[in-house]
Coordinates of C-alpha atoms (C1' of nucleotides) in Angstrom, one line a residue:
Chain A
M1 CA -0.2 0.1 -0.1
K2 CA 1.6 3.4 -1.1
Y3 CA -0.6 5.6 1.0
K4 CA -2.1 5.7 4.4
K5 CA -5.4 6.6 3.6
D6 CA -6.3 8.6 6.9
T7 CA -3.5 10.5 6.8
S8 CA -4.2 11.6 3.0
E9 CA -7.7 12.2 3.7
K10 CA -6.5 14.0 6.9
I11 CA -4.7 16.3 4.4
L12 CA -7.4 16.5 1.7
Q13 CA -9.9 17.8 4.6
S14 CA -7.2 20.3 5.9
A15 CA -6.7 21.5 2.4
F16 CA -10.3 22.1 1.7
E17 CA -10.7 24.3 5.0
E18 CA -7.7 26.5 4.0
F19 CA -8.2 27.1 0.6
E20 CA -11.8 27.8 1.1
E21 CA -11.2 30.3 3.7
K22 CA -8.0 32.3 2.4
G23 CA -8.3 31.2 -1.6
Y24 CA -5.3 29.9 -3.8
N25 CA -3.5 32.8 -3.1
G26 CA -3.7 33.1 0.4
A27 CA -3.5 29.6 1.4
R28 CA 0.0 28.3 2.8
M29 CA 1.1 24.9 2.8
Q30 CA 2.2 25.3 6.4
A31 CA -1.2 26.1 7.5
I32 CA -2.3 22.7 5.7
A33 CA 0.2 20.8 7.2
D34 CA -0.5 22.2 10.8
K35 CA -4.2 21.6 10.5
A36 CA -3.5 18.2 9.3
G37 CA -1.1 17.5 12.3
I38 CA 2.1 17.0 9.8
N39 CA 4.8 18.4 8.4
K40 CA 5.3 20.3 4.9
A41 CA 7.5 17.6 3.6
L42 CA 4.7 14.9 4.2
L43 CA 2.4 17.4 2.3
H44 CA 4.4 17.2 -0.7
Y45 CA 5.0 13.2 -0.3
Y46 CA 1.1 12.8 -0.6
Y47 CA 0.5 15.5 -3.1
K48 CA 2.9 16.8 -5.6
S49 CA 2.4 20.6 -5.4
K50 CA 0.1 23.4 -4.1
D51 CA -1.4 23.8 -7.5
A52 CA -2.0 20.1 -7.6
L53 CA -3.7 19.9 -4.5
F54 CA -5.7 23.1 -5.2
Q55 CA -6.8 21.4 -8.4
L56 CA -8.3 18.6 -6.2
I57 CA -10.1 20.6 -3.5
I58 CA -11.6 23.5 -5.9
Q59 CA -12.9 20.5 -8.2
K60 CA -14.5 18.4 -5.5
A61 CA -16.1 22.0 -4.3
I62 CA -17.3 22.7 -7.7
N63 CA -19.0 19.0 -8.0
L64 CA -20.2 19.5 -4.6
F65 CA -21.8 22.5 -5.5
L66 CA -23.2 21.7 -9.0
P67 CA -25.0 18.3 -9.2
N68 CA -27.5 20.0 -6.6
L69 CA -28.4 22.5 -9.2
A70 CA -30.0 20.3 -11.6
K71 CA -31.4 17.2 -9.4
S72 CA -34.8 18.3 -7.9
F73 CA -35.6 20.2 -11.3
N74 CA -35.4 17.1 -13.4
E75 CA -37.1 14.8 -11.1
S76 CA -39.9 16.6 -10.6
I77 CA -43.3 16.4 -12.6
D78 CA -44.8 19.8 -11.9
F79 CA -43.0 23.1 -12.8
F80 CA -43.8 24.9 -9.6
T81 CA -43.2 22.2 -7.3
G82 CA -39.9 21.2 -9.2
L83 CA -38.8 25.0 -8.9
E84 CA -39.7 25.2 -5.2
D85 CA -38.1 22.0 -4.3
F86 CA -35.0 23.2 -6.1
I87 CA -34.9 26.4 -4.3
Y88 CA -35.3 24.9 -0.8
A89 CA -33.1 21.6 -1.6
Y90 CA -30.4 24.4 -2.7
I91 CA -30.5 27.0 0.0
D92 CA -30.5 24.1 2.4
F93 CA -27.1 22.8 1.0
L94 CA -25.7 26.5 1.0
I95 CA -26.6 26.8 4.5
Q96 CA -24.6 23.6 5.3
H97 CA -21.7 24.7 3.0
P98 CA -22.0 28.6 3.5
R99 CA -18.2 29.2 2.5
I100 CA -18.5 27.7 -0.8
P101 CA -20.3 30.5 -3.2
G102 CA -17.7 32.6 -1.6
F103 CA -14.7 30.0 -2.7
I104 CA -15.8 29.3 -5.7
T105 CA -16.7 33.1 -6.6
R106 CA -13.4 34.4 -5.8
E107 CA -11.4 31.5 -7.9
I108 CA -13.7 32.5 -10.8
N109 CA -12.2 36.1 -10.6
N110 CA -8.8 35.0 -10.0
N111 CA -8.5 32.3 -12.9
P112 CA -11.5 32.5 -14.9
E113 CA -10.7 30.0 -17.5
R114 CA -9.5 27.3 -15.1
I115 CA -12.8 27.5 -13.4
L116 CA -14.5 27.3 -16.2
N117 CA -13.3 24.3 -17.7
L118 CA -13.7 22.5 -14.1
F119 CA -17.6 23.6 -14.7
K120 CA -17.4 22.4 -18.1
A121 CA -15.5 18.7 -17.0
S122 CA -18.3 18.2 -14.3
G123 CA -20.8 17.5 -17.2
L124 CA -23.1 20.3 -16.0
D125 CA -25.9 20.5 -18.8
I126 CA -28.4 23.3 -18.6
K127 CA -30.1 22.3 -21.8
P128 CA -33.1 20.1 -20.3
L129 CA -33.5 23.1 -17.7
T130 CA -33.9 25.4 -20.7
Q131 CA -36.3 23.2 -22.6
K132 CA -38.4 22.9 -19.4
I133 CA -38.4 26.8 -19.0
R134 CA -39.6 27.2 -22.7
K135 CA -42.4 24.6 -22.4
A136 CA -43.7 26.3 -19.6
V137 CA -43.8 29.2 -21.3
N138 CA -45.3 27.6 -24.7
D139 CA -48.0 26.1 -22.0
G140 CA -48.7 29.2 -20.7
L141 CA -47.7 28.3 -17.4
I142 CA -45.7 31.6 -16.7
D143 CA -44.7 34.3 -18.5
D144 CA -42.9 34.8 -21.6
I145 CA -39.3 34.8 -20.2
S146 CA -35.7 33.9 -21.9
P147 CA -34.5 30.8 -20.0
E148 CA -31.3 32.1 -19.4
Q149 CA -32.2 35.0 -17.5
L150 CA -34.5 32.6 -15.2
I151 CA -31.8 30.4 -14.7
V152 CA -29.4 33.8 -13.5
N153 CA -32.2 35.1 -11.3
V154 CA -32.9 31.8 -9.5
I155 CA -28.9 31.0 -8.7
S156 CA -28.7 35.0 -8.0
L157 CA -31.1 35.0 -5.5
S158 CA -30.1 31.8 -4.1
V159 CA -26.2 32.0 -4.0
F160 CA -25.4 35.9 -3.6
P161 CA -26.8 36.0 -0.1
F162 CA -23.8 33.6 1.1
V163 CA -21.3 35.4 -1.1
S164 CA -21.9 38.8 0.6
K165 CA -22.7 37.1 4.1
P166 CA -20.4 39.0 6.1
I167 CA -21.9 42.6 4.7
I168 CA -25.6 41.4 5.0
T169 CA -24.9 40.3 8.7
G170 CA -23.0 43.6 9.4
I171 CA -24.9 46.2 7.1
V172 CA -28.2 44.7 7.0
L173 CA -28.8 42.8 10.0
N174 CA -27.2 45.2 12.7
N175 CA -24.2 43.0 13.2
D176 CA -26.9 39.9 14.8
K177 CA -25.2 36.7 13.9
E178 CA -28.1 34.9 15.1
A179 CA -30.5 37.0 12.7
Y180 CA -28.2 35.6 9.8
Q181 CA -29.4 31.9 10.6
Q182 CA -33.1 33.2 10.7
F183 CA -32.5 35.1 7.5
M184 CA -31.3 32.3 5.7
E185 CA -33.8 29.9 6.8
T186 CA -37.0 32.5 6.3
R187 CA -35.4 32.9 2.9
K188 CA -35.9 29.7 1.2
K189 CA -39.6 30.4 1.6
E190 CA -39.3 34.1 0.6
V191 CA -37.3 33.2 -2.6
S192 CA -39.4 30.6 -3.7
R193 CA -42.8 33.0 -3.1
F194 CA -40.9 35.8 -4.7
I195 CA -39.9 34.0 -7.9
I196 CA -43.0 32.2 -8.6
K197 CA -45.0 35.1 -8.1
A198 CA -42.8 37.1 -10.4
I199 CA -43.5 34.4 -13.2
K200 CA -46.7 32.7 -12.6
K201 CA -49.4 33.6 -15.5
Chain B
M1 CA 5.5 70.3 -4.3
K2 CA 6.2 67.3 -2.6
Y3 CA 4.5 64.5 -5.3
K4 CA 4.4 64.9 -8.9
K5 CA 0.5 64.6 -9.4
D6 CA 0.7 62.6 -12.9
T7 CA 3.1 60.2 -11.0
S8 CA 0.9 59.7 -8.2
E9 CA -2.1 59.4 -10.5
K10 CA -0.8 56.9 -12.8
I11 CA 0.2 54.8 -9.7
L12 CA -3.1 54.7 -8.4
Q13 CA -4.8 53.6 -12.0
S14 CA -2.3 51.1 -12.6
A15 CA -2.9 49.5 -8.8
F16 CA -6.8 49.8 -9.1
E17 CA -6.3 47.7 -12.2
E18 CA -3.6 45.3 -10.9
F19 CA -5.8 44.6 -7.7
E20 CA -9.1 44.6 -9.3
E21 CA -8.0 41.7 -11.5
K22 CA -5.8 39.8 -9.0
G23 CA -6.8 40.6 -5.6
Y24 CA -4.8 41.7 -2.8
N25 CA -3.1 38.4 -2.2
G26 CA -2.4 37.9 -6.2
A27 CA -1.4 41.3 -6.8
R28 CA 2.4 42.1 -7.4
M29 CA 3.9 45.5 -6.5
Q30 CA 6.6 44.7 -9.4
A31 CA 3.4 44.5 -12.1
I32 CA 1.9 47.9 -10.4
A33 CA 5.1 49.4 -11.1
D34 CA 5.4 47.9 -14.4
K35 CA 2.2 49.2 -15.6
A36 CA 2.8 52.7 -14.3
G37 CA 6.3 52.9 -16.0
I38 CA 8.3 53.1 -12.9
N39 CA 10.0 50.6 -10.7
K40 CA 9.2 49.3 -7.5
A41 CA 11.4 52.1 -5.3
L42 CA 9.2 55.0 -6.5
L43 CA 6.1 52.8 -5.6
H44 CA 7.2 52.8 -2.3
Y45 CA 8.5 56.4 -2.3
Y46 CA 4.9 57.3 -2.9
Y47 CA 3.0 54.9 -1.1
K48 CA 4.6 53.3 1.8
S49 CA 3.3 49.6 1.9
K50 CA 1.4 47.2 -0.5
D51 CA -1.0 47.4 2.3
A52 CA -1.6 50.9 2.5
L53 CA -2.1 51.4 -1.3
F54 CA -4.7 48.4 -1.2
Q55 CA -6.2 50.5 1.3
L56 CA -6.9 53.2 -0.7
I57 CA -8.0 51.2 -4.0
I58 CA -10.3 49.4 -2.4
Q59 CA -11.9 52.1 -0.7
K60 CA -12.1 53.9 -3.8
A61 CA -14.1 50.6 -5.0
I62 CA -16.2 50.4 -2.4
N63 CA -17.1 54.3 -2.5
L64 CA -17.7 53.9 -6.1
F65 CA -20.1 50.7 -5.7
L66 CA -21.7 52.2 -3.0
P67 CA -23.2 56.1 -3.6
N68 CA -25.2 54.6 -6.6
L69 CA -27.2 52.1 -4.3
A70 CA -28.9 54.8 -2.4
K71 CA -29.2 57.8 -4.8
S72 CA -32.2 57.0 -7.4
F73 CA -34.3 55.2 -4.8
N74 CA -33.9 58.4 -2.4
E75 CA -35.1 60.8 -5.1
S76 CA -37.9 59.5 -6.8
I77 CA -41.5 60.1 -5.4
D78 CA -43.3 56.9 -6.8
F79 CA -42.0 53.7 -5.3
F80 CA -42.2 51.6 -8.4
T81 CA -40.7 54.2 -10.6
G82 CA -37.7 54.8 -7.8
L83 CA -37.1 51.0 -7.9
E84 CA -36.9 50.8 -11.6
D85 CA -34.4 54.1 -12.2
F86 CA -32.5 52.5 -9.4
I87 CA -31.9 49.1 -11.3
Y88 CA -31.5 50.7 -14.7
A89 CA -28.9 53.4 -13.3
Y90 CA -27.3 50.5 -10.8
I91 CA -26.9 47.8 -13.5
D92 CA -25.5 50.6 -16.0
F93 CA -22.8 51.2 -13.7
L94 CA -22.0 47.6 -13.5
I95 CA -21.8 47.3 -17.2
Q96 CA -19.5 50.4 -17.1
H97 CA -17.2 48.5 -14.1
P98 CA -18.0 44.8 -14.6
R99 CA -14.8 43.7 -12.5
I100 CA -16.0 45.8 -9.4
P101 CA -18.2 43.3 -8.0
G102 CA -16.0 40.3 -8.4
F103 CA -13.1 42.8 -6.7
I104 CA -15.0 43.3 -3.6
T105 CA -16.7 40.1 -3.0
R106 CA -13.2 38.6 -3.2
E107 CA -11.8 40.9 -0.7
I108 CA -15.1 40.5 1.6
N109 CA -14.4 36.6 1.6
N110 CA -10.8 37.3 2.2
N111 CA -10.9 39.7 4.9
P112 CA -14.6 40.4 6.4
E113 CA -13.7 42.5 8.7
R114 CA -11.4 44.9 6.9
I115 CA -14.0 45.3 4.4
L116 CA -17.2 45.4 6.5
N117 CA -15.2 48.5 8.2
L118 CA -15.0 50.7 5.1
F119 CA -18.5 49.9 4.3
K120 CA -19.5 51.2 7.6
A121 CA -17.1 54.1 7.2
S122 CA -18.5 54.7 3.7
G123 CA -21.8 56.6 5.8
L124 CA -24.3 54.0 3.9
D125 CA -27.1 53.9 6.0
I126 CA -29.9 51.5 4.6
K127 CA -32.6 53.0 7.3
P128 CA -34.3 55.6 5.0
L129 CA -34.6 52.6 2.3
T130 CA -36.2 50.3 5.0
Q131 CA -38.7 52.7 6.0
K132 CA -39.4 53.4 2.1
I133 CA -40.3 49.7 1.7
R134 CA -42.2 49.6 4.9
K135 CA -44.5 52.4 3.9
A136 CA -45.3 51.0 0.8
V137 CA -46.0 47.5 2.6
N138 CA -48.6 49.8 4.8
D139 CA -50.1 51.7 2.0
G140 CA -51.0 48.6 0.5
L141 CA -48.5 48.8 -2.8
I142 CA -46.8 45.9 -2.3
D143 CA -46.9 42.5 -0.7
D144 CA -46.1 41.8 2.9
I145 CA -42.3 41.2 2.7
S146 CA -39.3 42.3 5.0
P147 CA -37.8 45.0 3.8
E148 CA -34.1 43.1 4.3
Q149 CA -35.3 40.3 2.0
L150 CA -36.4 42.6 -0.5
I151 CA -33.2 44.7 -0.4
V152 CA -31.2 41.6 -1.1
N153 CA -33.1 40.6 -3.5
V154 CA -32.5 43.4 -5.7
I155 CA -28.9 43.5 -5.0
S156 CA -28.5 40.0 -5.3
L157 CA -30.3 40.1 -8.9
S158 CA -28.5 43.1 -9.9
V159 CA -24.7 42.2 -8.6
F160 CA -24.5 38.6 -9.0
P161 CA -24.2 38.0 -12.9
F162 CA -21.2 40.3 -13.0
V163 CA -19.6 38.1 -9.9
S164 CA -20.1 34.7 -12.0
K165 CA -19.7 36.5 -15.7
P166 CA -17.2 34.0 -16.9
I167 CA -19.3 31.2 -16.0
I168 CA -22.3 32.6 -17.5
T169 CA -20.8 33.3 -20.6
G170 CA -19.2 30.1 -21.1
I171 CA -21.8 28.0 -19.6
V172 CA -25.1 29.8 -20.1
L173 CA -24.1 31.3 -23.3
N174 CA -22.6 29.0 -24.9
N175 CA -18.9 31.3 -24.9
D176 CA -20.8 33.8 -27.0
K177 CA -19.1 37.1 -25.7
E178 CA -21.1 39.4 -27.5
A179 CA -24.1 37.8 -26.2
Y180 CA -22.7 38.6 -22.9
Q181 CA -23.4 42.5 -23.6
Q182 CA -26.7 42.0 -25.1
F183 CA -27.7 39.6 -22.0
M184 CA -26.7 42.4 -19.7
E185 CA -28.7 45.3 -21.5
T186 CA -31.7 42.6 -21.8
R187 CA -31.7 42.3 -17.8
K188 CA -32.2 46.2 -17.1
K189 CA -35.5 45.7 -18.1
E190 CA -35.9 41.8 -17.2
V191 CA -34.9 42.3 -13.4
S192 CA -37.1 45.6 -13.0
R193 CA -40.1 43.7 -14.5
F194 CA -39.0 40.6 -12.5
I195 CA -39.0 42.6 -9.2
I196 CA -42.0 44.6 -9.7
K197 CA -44.4 41.8 -10.7
A198 CA -43.1 39.7 -7.4
I199 CA -44.0 42.4 -5.0
K200 CA -46.6 44.5 -6.6
K201 CA -50.2 43.9 -4.9
Chain C
dG1 C1' 5.5 7.1 5.8
dT2 C1' 7.6 10.5 8.4
dC3 C1' 10.6 13.5 10.1
dT4 C1' 14.6 17.3 10.0
dA5 C1' 17.2 20.2 7.7
dT6 C1' 17.8 22.8 3.5
dA7 C1' 17.8 24.7 -1.1
dT8 C1' 15.7 28.1 -3.9
dT9 C1' 12.9 31.7 -5.4
dA10 C1' 9.8 35.2 -5.3
dG11 C1' 8.4 39.4 -3.6
dG12 C1' 8.0 43.5 -0.4
dA13 C1' 10.7 46.7 1.5
dT14 C1' 15.0 50.0 1.7
dA15 C1' 19.8 52.6 1.2
dG16 C1' 21.9 55.3 -1.2
dA17 C1' 23.5 57.3 -5.8
dC18 C1' 22.2 61.1 -9.0
Chain D
dG1 C1' 11.8 62.6 -8.0
dT2 C1' 13.7 58.8 -9.7
dC3 C1' 16.8 55.4 -10.3
dT4 C1' 20.0 50.7 -9.4
dA5 C1' 21.4 47.6 -6.4
dT6 C1' 20.5 44.8 -2.2
dC7 C1' 18.2 43.4 1.8
dC8 C1' 15.6 40.1 4.2
dT9 C1' 11.8 37.4 5.0
dA10 C1' 8.4 34.1 3.7
dA11 C1' 6.9 30.4 1.3
dT12 C1' 7.3 26.3 -2.0
dA13 C1' 9.9 22.7 -2.7
dT14 C1' 13.4 18.7 -2.3
dA15 C1' 17.5 15.9 0.2
dG16 C1' 18.2 12.4 3.0
dA17 C1' 18.3 10.3 7.5
dC18 C1' 15.0 7.0 10.4

DNA sequence: GTCTATATTAGGATAGAC
DNA sequence: GTCTATCCTAATATAGAC
């Protein structure tokens, strides 16, 4: 056996925390080693370089972030139920992983091509979704809206509050950290209601 | 005269570009010097440290980003007109400065306290806005909605598409860069329509 | 597999001449 | 005010013992 699984797992976990919090440029190999309870040399024994390690981590983050995106939508029969289920599930996921949106958007702006390639490699395909929306328009269920605009609206309303969490807490909620929890819980219902009212015929 | 104004201006401009593109951790003093056509020593002659220079730049970015936020809203008499004017003006501003949202959100996640302090120091106060929304609810103009949720919705729909620009272009618009321009132009009308339909009684 | 010690480079900052 | 040359530390990475 070449690698001790628990050591390599521990490293991955520590690396995830460090990269997620500090970003690629801010992350330190020393900090990852410390968190994992090992030293830098061993880090390089398990993973060739900072860059290689980062690639694994950001890929994991994106694949965690994405599949949830299409699931509920594709399963459900009723359009509005599907939309509602998706928003609930997605905001729930983000409440569990509140740092992922900031992590991914930071790296999008640091290195757009790299991240775009990972998005493409993830196999994400929005075509079924755009068709579902187009069908809902044709069936007279919802107003005439470009599927791309609607998709961006749904993602924006769900994801952006996490990207800007410190500002929302500090400015909008007067620094009340418990209020943020409540705010995001309420938001599941609120975003669903908001979007459905905005598009329903 | 202690400083040559055109040199110090040139440095600020170069620093803005570098920090905006790479972020604090990714930015290089050498790159700023190169862009400004000077050398690192002179950079430190004009601005004490990377940190001090960054502080000026991010402050400038935030103050550019914020005042637009409250203006239209406070001026207008009619609630819906005010909302619409704001969204048009704000997305227009972001089309002119498409990198600012990514810049600010990156630094929010890199160093929340620092950015939050700058937001607070900017004198931004959302109270007039929340009161205006509360009044619109009480007057029966719009559905019962928490002002905080509505504010976050408006900002999310306007700002997030710029934060995720490379992904929208690459995934949603099939890499068509001209389509992005068109997409954001359309979006002014689309976001206004979407929000007003979502809240109007 | 894991460690200590060290090589190497990058990058912010300063000294000192002009 | 502007430059060249240099310092110094931090950070990635590797060599080699155990």
